[in-house]
XYZ file of N, CA, C and O in Angstrom:
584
model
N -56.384 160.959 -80.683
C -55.094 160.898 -81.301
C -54.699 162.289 -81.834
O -53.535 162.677 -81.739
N -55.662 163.035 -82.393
C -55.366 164.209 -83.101
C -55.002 165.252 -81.555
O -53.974 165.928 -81.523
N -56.074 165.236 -80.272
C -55.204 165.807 -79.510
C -53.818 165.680 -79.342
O -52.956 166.557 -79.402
N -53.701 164.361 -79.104
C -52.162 163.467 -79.094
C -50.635 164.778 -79.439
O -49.729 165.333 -78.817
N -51.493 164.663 -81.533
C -50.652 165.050 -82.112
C -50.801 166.633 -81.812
O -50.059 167.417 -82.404
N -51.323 166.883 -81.312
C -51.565 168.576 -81.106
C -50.407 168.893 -79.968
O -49.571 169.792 -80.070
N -50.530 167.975 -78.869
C -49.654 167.971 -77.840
C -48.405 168.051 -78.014
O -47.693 168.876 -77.441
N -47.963 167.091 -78.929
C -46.700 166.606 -79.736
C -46.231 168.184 -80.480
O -45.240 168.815 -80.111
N -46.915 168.509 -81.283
C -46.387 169.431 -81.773
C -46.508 171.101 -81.072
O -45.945 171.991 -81.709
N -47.096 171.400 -80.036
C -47.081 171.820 -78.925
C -45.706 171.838 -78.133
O -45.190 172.831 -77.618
N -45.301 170.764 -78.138
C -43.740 170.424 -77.473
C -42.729 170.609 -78.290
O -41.727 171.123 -77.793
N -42.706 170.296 -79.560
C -41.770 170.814 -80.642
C -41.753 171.998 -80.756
O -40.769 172.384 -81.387
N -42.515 172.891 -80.373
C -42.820 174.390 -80.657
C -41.458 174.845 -79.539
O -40.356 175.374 -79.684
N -42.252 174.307 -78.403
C -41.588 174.778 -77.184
C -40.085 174.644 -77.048
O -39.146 175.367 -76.715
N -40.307 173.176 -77.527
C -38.144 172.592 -77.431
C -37.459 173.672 -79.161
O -36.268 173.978 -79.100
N -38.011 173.994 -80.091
C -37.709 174.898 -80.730
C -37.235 176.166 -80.116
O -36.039 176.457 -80.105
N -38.088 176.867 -79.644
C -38.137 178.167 -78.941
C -37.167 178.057 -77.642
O -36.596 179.112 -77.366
N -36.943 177.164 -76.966
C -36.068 176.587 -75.954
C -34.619 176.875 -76.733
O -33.814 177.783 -76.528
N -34.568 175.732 -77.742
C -33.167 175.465 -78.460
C -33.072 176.696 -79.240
O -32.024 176.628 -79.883
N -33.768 177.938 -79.511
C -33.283 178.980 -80.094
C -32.579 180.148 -79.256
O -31.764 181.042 -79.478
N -33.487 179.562 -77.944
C -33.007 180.865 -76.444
C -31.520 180.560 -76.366
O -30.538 181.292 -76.494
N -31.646 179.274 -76.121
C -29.982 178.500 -75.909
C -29.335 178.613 -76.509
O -28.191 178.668 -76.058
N -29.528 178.739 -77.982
C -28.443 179.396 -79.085
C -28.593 180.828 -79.159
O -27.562 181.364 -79.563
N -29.107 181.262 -79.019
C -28.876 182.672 -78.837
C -27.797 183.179 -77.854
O -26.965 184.078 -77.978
N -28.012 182.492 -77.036
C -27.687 182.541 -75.439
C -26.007 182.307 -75.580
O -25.064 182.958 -75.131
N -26.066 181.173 -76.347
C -24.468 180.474 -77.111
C -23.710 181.742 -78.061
O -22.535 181.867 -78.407
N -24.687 182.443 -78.264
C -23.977 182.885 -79.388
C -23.624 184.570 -79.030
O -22.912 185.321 -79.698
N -24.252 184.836 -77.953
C -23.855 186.010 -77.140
C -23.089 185.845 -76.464
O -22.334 186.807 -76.319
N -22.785 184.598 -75.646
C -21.376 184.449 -75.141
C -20.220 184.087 -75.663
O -19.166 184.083 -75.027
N -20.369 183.676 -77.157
C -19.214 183.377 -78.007
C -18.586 184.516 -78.123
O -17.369 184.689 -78.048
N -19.810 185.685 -78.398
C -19.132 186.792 -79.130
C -18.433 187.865 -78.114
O -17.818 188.886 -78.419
N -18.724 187.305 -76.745
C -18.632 188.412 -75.384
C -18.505 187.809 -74.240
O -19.214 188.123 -73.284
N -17.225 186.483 -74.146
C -17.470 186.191 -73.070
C -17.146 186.934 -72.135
O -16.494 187.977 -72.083
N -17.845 186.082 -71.115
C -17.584 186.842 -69.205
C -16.136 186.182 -68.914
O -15.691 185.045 -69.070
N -15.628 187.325 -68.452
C -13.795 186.998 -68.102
C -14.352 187.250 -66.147
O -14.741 188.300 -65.634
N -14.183 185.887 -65.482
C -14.829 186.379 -64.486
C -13.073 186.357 -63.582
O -12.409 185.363 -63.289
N -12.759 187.762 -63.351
C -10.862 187.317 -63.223
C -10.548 186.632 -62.172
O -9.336 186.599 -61.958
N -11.512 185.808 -61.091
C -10.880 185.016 -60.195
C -10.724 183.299 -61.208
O -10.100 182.250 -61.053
N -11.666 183.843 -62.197
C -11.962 182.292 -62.667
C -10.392 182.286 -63.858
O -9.786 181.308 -64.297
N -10.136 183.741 -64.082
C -9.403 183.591 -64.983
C -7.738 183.468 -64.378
O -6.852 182.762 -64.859
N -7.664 184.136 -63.508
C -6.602 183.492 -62.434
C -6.770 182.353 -62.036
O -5.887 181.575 -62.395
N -7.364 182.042 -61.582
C -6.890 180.031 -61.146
C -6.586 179.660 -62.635
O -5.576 179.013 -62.909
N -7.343 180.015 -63.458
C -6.810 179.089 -64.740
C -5.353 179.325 -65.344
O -4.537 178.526 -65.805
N -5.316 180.804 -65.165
C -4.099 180.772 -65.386
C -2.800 180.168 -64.317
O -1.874 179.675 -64.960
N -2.674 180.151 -63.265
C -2.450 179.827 -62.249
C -2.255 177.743 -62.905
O -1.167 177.239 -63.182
N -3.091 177.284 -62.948
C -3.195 175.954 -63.455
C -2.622 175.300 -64.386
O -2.173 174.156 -64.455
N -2.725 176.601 -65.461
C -2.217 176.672 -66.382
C -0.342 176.616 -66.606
O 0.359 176.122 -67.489
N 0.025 177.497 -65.140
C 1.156 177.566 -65.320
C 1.256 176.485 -64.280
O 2.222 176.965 -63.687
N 1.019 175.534 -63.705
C 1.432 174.598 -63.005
C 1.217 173.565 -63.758
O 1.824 172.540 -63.450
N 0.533 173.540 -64.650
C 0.434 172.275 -65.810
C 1.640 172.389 -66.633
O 2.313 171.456 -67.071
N 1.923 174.249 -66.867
C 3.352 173.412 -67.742
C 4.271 173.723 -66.517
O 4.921 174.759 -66.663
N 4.379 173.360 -65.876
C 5.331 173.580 -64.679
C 5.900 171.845 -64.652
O 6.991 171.279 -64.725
N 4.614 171.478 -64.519
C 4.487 169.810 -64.298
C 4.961 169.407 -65.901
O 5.460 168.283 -65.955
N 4.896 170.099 -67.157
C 4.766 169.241 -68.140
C 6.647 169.564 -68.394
O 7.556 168.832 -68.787
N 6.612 170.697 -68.044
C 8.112 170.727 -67.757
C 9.300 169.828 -67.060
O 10.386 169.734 -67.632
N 9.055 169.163 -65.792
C 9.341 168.316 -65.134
C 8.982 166.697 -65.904
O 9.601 165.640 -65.781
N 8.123 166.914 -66.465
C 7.594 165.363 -66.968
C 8.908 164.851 -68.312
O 9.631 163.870 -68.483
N 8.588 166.494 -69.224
C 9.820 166.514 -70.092
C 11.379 166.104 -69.323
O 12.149 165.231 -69.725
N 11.533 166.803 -68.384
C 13.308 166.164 -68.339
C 13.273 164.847 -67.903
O 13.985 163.912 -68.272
N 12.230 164.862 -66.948
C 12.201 162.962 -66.246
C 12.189 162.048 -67.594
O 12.594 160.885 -67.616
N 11.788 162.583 -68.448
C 11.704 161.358 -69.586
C 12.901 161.691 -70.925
O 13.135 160.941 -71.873
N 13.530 163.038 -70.644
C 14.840 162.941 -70.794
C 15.967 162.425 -70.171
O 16.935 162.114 -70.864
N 15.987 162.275 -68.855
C 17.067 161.123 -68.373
C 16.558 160.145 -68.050
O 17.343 159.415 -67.445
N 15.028 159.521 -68.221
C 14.718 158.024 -68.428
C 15.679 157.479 -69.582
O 16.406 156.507 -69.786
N 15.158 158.983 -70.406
C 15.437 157.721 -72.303
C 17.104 157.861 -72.183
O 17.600 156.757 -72.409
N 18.112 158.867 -71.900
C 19.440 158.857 -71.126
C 19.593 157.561 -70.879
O 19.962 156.766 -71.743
N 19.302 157.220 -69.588
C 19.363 156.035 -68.801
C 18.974 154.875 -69.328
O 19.601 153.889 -68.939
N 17.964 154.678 -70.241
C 17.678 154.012 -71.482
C 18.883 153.642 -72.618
O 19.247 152.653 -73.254
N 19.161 154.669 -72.509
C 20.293 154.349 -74.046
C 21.356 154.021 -73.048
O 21.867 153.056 -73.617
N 22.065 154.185 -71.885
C 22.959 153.761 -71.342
C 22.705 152.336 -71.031
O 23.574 151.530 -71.363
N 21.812 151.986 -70.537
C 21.172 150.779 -70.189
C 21.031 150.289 -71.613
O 21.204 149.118 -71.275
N 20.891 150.214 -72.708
C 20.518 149.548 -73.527
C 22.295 149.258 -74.578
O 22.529 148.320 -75.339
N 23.195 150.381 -74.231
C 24.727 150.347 -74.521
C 25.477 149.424 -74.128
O 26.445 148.945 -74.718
N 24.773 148.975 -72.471
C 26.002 148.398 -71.484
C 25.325 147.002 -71.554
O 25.951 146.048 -71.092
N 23.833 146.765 -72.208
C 23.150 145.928 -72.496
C 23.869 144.857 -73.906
O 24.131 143.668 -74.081
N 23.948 146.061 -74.625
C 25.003 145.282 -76.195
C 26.570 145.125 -75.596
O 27.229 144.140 -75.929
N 26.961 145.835 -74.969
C 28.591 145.349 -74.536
C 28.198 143.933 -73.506
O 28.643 142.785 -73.517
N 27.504 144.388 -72.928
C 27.398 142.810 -72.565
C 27.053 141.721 -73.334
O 27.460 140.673 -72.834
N 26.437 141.582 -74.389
C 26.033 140.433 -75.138
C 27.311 140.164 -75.946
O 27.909 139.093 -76.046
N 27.652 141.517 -76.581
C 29.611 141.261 -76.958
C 29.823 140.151 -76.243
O 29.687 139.016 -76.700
N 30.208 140.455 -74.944
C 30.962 139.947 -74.172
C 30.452 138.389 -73.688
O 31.037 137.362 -73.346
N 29.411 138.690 -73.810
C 29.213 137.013 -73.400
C 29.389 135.988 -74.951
O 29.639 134.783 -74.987
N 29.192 136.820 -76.003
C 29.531 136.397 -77.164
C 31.337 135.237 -76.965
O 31.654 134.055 -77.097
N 32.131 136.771 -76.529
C 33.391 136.202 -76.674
C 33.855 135.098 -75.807
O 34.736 134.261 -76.002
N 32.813 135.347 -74.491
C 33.096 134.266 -73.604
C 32.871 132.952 -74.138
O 33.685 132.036 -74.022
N 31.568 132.848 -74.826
C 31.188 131.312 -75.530
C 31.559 130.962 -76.359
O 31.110 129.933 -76.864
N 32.647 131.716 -76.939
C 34.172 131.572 -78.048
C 34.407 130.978 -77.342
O 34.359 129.762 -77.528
N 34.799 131.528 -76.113
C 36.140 131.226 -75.608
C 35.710 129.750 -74.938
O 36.483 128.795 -75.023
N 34.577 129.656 -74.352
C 34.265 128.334 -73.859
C 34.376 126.832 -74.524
O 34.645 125.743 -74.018
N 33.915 127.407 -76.470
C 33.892 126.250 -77.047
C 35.865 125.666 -77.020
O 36.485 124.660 -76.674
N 36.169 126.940 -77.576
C 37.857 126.643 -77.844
C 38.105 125.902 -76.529
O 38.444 124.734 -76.720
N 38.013 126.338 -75.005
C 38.476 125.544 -73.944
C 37.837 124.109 -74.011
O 38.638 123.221 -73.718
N 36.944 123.813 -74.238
C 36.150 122.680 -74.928
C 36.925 121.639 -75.425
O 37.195 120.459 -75.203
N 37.211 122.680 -76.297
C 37.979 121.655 -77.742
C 39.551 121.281 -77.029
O 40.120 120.192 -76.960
N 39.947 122.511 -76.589
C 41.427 121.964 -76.670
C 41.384 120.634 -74.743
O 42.259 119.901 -74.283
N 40.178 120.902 -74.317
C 40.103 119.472 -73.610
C 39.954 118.571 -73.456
O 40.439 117.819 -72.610
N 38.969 118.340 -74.534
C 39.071 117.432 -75.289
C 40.218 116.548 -76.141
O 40.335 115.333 -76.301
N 40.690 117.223 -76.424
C 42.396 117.099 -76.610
C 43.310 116.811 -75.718
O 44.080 115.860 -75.849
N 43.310 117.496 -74.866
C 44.094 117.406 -73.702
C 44.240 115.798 -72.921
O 45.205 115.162 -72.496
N 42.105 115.421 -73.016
C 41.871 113.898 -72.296
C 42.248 113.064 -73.374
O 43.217 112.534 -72.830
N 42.211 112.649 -74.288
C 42.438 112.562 -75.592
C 44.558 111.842 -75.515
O 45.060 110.721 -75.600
N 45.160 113.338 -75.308
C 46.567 113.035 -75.155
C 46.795 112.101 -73.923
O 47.656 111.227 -73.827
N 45.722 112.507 -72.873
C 46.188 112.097 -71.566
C 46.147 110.578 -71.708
O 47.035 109.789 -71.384
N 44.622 110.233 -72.402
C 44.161 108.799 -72.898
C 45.338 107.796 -73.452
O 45.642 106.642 -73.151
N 45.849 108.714 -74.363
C 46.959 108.239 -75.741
C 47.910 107.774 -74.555
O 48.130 106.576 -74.372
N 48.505 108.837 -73.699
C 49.769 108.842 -72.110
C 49.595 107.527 -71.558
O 50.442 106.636 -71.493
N 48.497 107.507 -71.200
C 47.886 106.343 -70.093
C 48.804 105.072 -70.613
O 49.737 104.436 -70.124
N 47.802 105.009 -72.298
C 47.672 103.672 -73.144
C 49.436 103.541 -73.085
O 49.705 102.462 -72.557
N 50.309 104.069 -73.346
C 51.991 104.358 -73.685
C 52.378 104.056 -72.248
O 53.111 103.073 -72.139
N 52.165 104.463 -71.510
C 52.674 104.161 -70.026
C 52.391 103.063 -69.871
O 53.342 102.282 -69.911
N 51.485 102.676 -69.710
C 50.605 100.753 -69.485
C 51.348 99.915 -70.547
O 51.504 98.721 -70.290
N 51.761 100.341 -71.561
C 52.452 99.906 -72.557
C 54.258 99.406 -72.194
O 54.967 98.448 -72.504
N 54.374 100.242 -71.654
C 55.940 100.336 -71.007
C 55.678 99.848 -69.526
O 56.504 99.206 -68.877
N 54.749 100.130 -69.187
C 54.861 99.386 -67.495
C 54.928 97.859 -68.126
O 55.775 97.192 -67.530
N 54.497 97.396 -68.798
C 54.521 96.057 -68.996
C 55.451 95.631 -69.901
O 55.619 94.412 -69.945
N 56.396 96.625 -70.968
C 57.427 96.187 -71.370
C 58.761 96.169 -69.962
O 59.787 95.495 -70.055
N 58.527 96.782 -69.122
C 59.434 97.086 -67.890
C 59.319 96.109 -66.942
O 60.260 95.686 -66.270
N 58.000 95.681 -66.863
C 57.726 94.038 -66.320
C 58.363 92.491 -67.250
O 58.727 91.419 -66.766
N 58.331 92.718 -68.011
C 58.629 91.758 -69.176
C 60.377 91.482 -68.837
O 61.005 90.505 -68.430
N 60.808 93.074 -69.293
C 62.419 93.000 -69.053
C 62.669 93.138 -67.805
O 63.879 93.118 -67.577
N 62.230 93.226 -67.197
C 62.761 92.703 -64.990
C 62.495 91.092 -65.137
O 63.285 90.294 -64.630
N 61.334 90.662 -65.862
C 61.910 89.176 -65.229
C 62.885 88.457 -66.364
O 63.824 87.807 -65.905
N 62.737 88.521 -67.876
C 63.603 88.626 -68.454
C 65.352 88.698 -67.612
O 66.043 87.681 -67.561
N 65.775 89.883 -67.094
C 66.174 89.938 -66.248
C 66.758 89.290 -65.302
O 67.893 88.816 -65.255
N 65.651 89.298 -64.306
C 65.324 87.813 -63.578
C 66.101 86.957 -64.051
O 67.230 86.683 -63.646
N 65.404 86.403 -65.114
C 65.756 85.071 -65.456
C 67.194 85.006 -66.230
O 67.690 83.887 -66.360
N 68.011 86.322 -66.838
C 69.139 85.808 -66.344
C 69.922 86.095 -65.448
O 71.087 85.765 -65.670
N 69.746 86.527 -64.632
C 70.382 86.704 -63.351
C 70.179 85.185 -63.090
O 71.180 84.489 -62.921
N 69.045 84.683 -63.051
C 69.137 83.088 -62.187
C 70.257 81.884 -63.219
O 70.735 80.806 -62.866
N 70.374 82.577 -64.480
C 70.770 81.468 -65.477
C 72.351 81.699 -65.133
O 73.172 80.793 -64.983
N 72.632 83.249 -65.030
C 74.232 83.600 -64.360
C 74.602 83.051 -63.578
O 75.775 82.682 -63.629
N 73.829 82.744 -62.528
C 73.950 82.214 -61.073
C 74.680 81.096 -61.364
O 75.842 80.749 -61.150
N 73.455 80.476 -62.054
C 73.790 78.879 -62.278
C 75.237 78.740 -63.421
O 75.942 77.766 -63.161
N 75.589 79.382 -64.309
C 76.380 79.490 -64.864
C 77.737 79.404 -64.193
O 78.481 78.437 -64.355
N 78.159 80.884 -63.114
C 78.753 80.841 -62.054
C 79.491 79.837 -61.384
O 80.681 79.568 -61.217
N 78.257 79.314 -61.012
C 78.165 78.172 -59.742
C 78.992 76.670 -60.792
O 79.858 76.067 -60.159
N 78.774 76.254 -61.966
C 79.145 75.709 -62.813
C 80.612 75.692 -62.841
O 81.393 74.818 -62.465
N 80.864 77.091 -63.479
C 82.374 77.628 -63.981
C 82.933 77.317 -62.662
O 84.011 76.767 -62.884
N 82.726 77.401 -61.345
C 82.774 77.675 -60.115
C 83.480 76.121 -60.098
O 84.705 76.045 -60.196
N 82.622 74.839 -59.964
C 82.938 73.640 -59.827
C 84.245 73.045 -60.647
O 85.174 72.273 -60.405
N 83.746 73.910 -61.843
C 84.453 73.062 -62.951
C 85.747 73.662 -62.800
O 86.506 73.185 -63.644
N 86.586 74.926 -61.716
C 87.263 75.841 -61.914
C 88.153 74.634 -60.451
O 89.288 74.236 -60.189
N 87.206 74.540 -60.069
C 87.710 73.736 -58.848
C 88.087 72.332 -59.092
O 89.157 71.978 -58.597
N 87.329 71.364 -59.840
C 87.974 70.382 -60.630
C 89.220 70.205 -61.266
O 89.913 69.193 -61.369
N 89.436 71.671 -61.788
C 90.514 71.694 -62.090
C 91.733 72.079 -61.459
O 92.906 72.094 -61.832
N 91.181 72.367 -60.468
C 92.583 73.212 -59.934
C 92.843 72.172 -58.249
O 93.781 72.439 -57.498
């Protein structure tokens, strides 16, 4: 076991001395990096095609949100509008209601008079037949006398 731990700390030595090269290593290139200029051209290069692209991304989502607020304008004039329509639907509603209503009331008044108009035709009728006979009477009795 005590080899074990000899081993063990054997390896800590090493990953120490490792992780100090590596920071060292870190810390010489912090202070000095390598500008390697093909690496630094493409980046720049990338760089300007990223805002090239971020440029383009910006206006596309300036005449999205444009097209957005127009779309969302012609969106409220329309709800206006269907607003006024379902005004307007109840009022046509109502006043047809009315309308069947009067027509109902028409009907009942007409049926009312068709049958006072039946009443007085035979009414009518009947004296026309009572004239007749009246007539026909005066008629005899006109002749009796004469």
């Amino acid at each position: 076991m005590y080899d074990q731990l000899r081993s063990l700390e054997k390896m800590i030595l090493d990953i120490k001395k490792q992780h100090q090269l590596v920071s060292a290593e870190l810390s010489s290139l912090k202070q000095k990096p390598n500008a390697d200029p093909k690496e630094l051209a493409a980046l720049k290069t990338q760089l300007d095609s990223r805002n090239t692209e971020y440029a383009t991304t910006k206006k596309q989502l300036a005449d999205l949100d444009k097209r957005y607020q127009s779309l969302a304008e012609a969106h409220h004039m329309i709800g206006e509008e269907q607003d006024k329509l379902q005004t307007q639907l109840g009022e046509l509603q109502q006043q047809n209601r009315e309308l069947l209503q009067q027509n109902n009331e028409l009907k009942q008044q007409n049926s009312e008079l068709k049958q006072q108009n039946h009443d007085l035709q035979e009414k009518n009728l009947l004296a026309a037949e009572r004239t007749q006979v009246v007539l026909k009477r005066l008629t005899r009795i006109d002749q009796m006398e004469g």
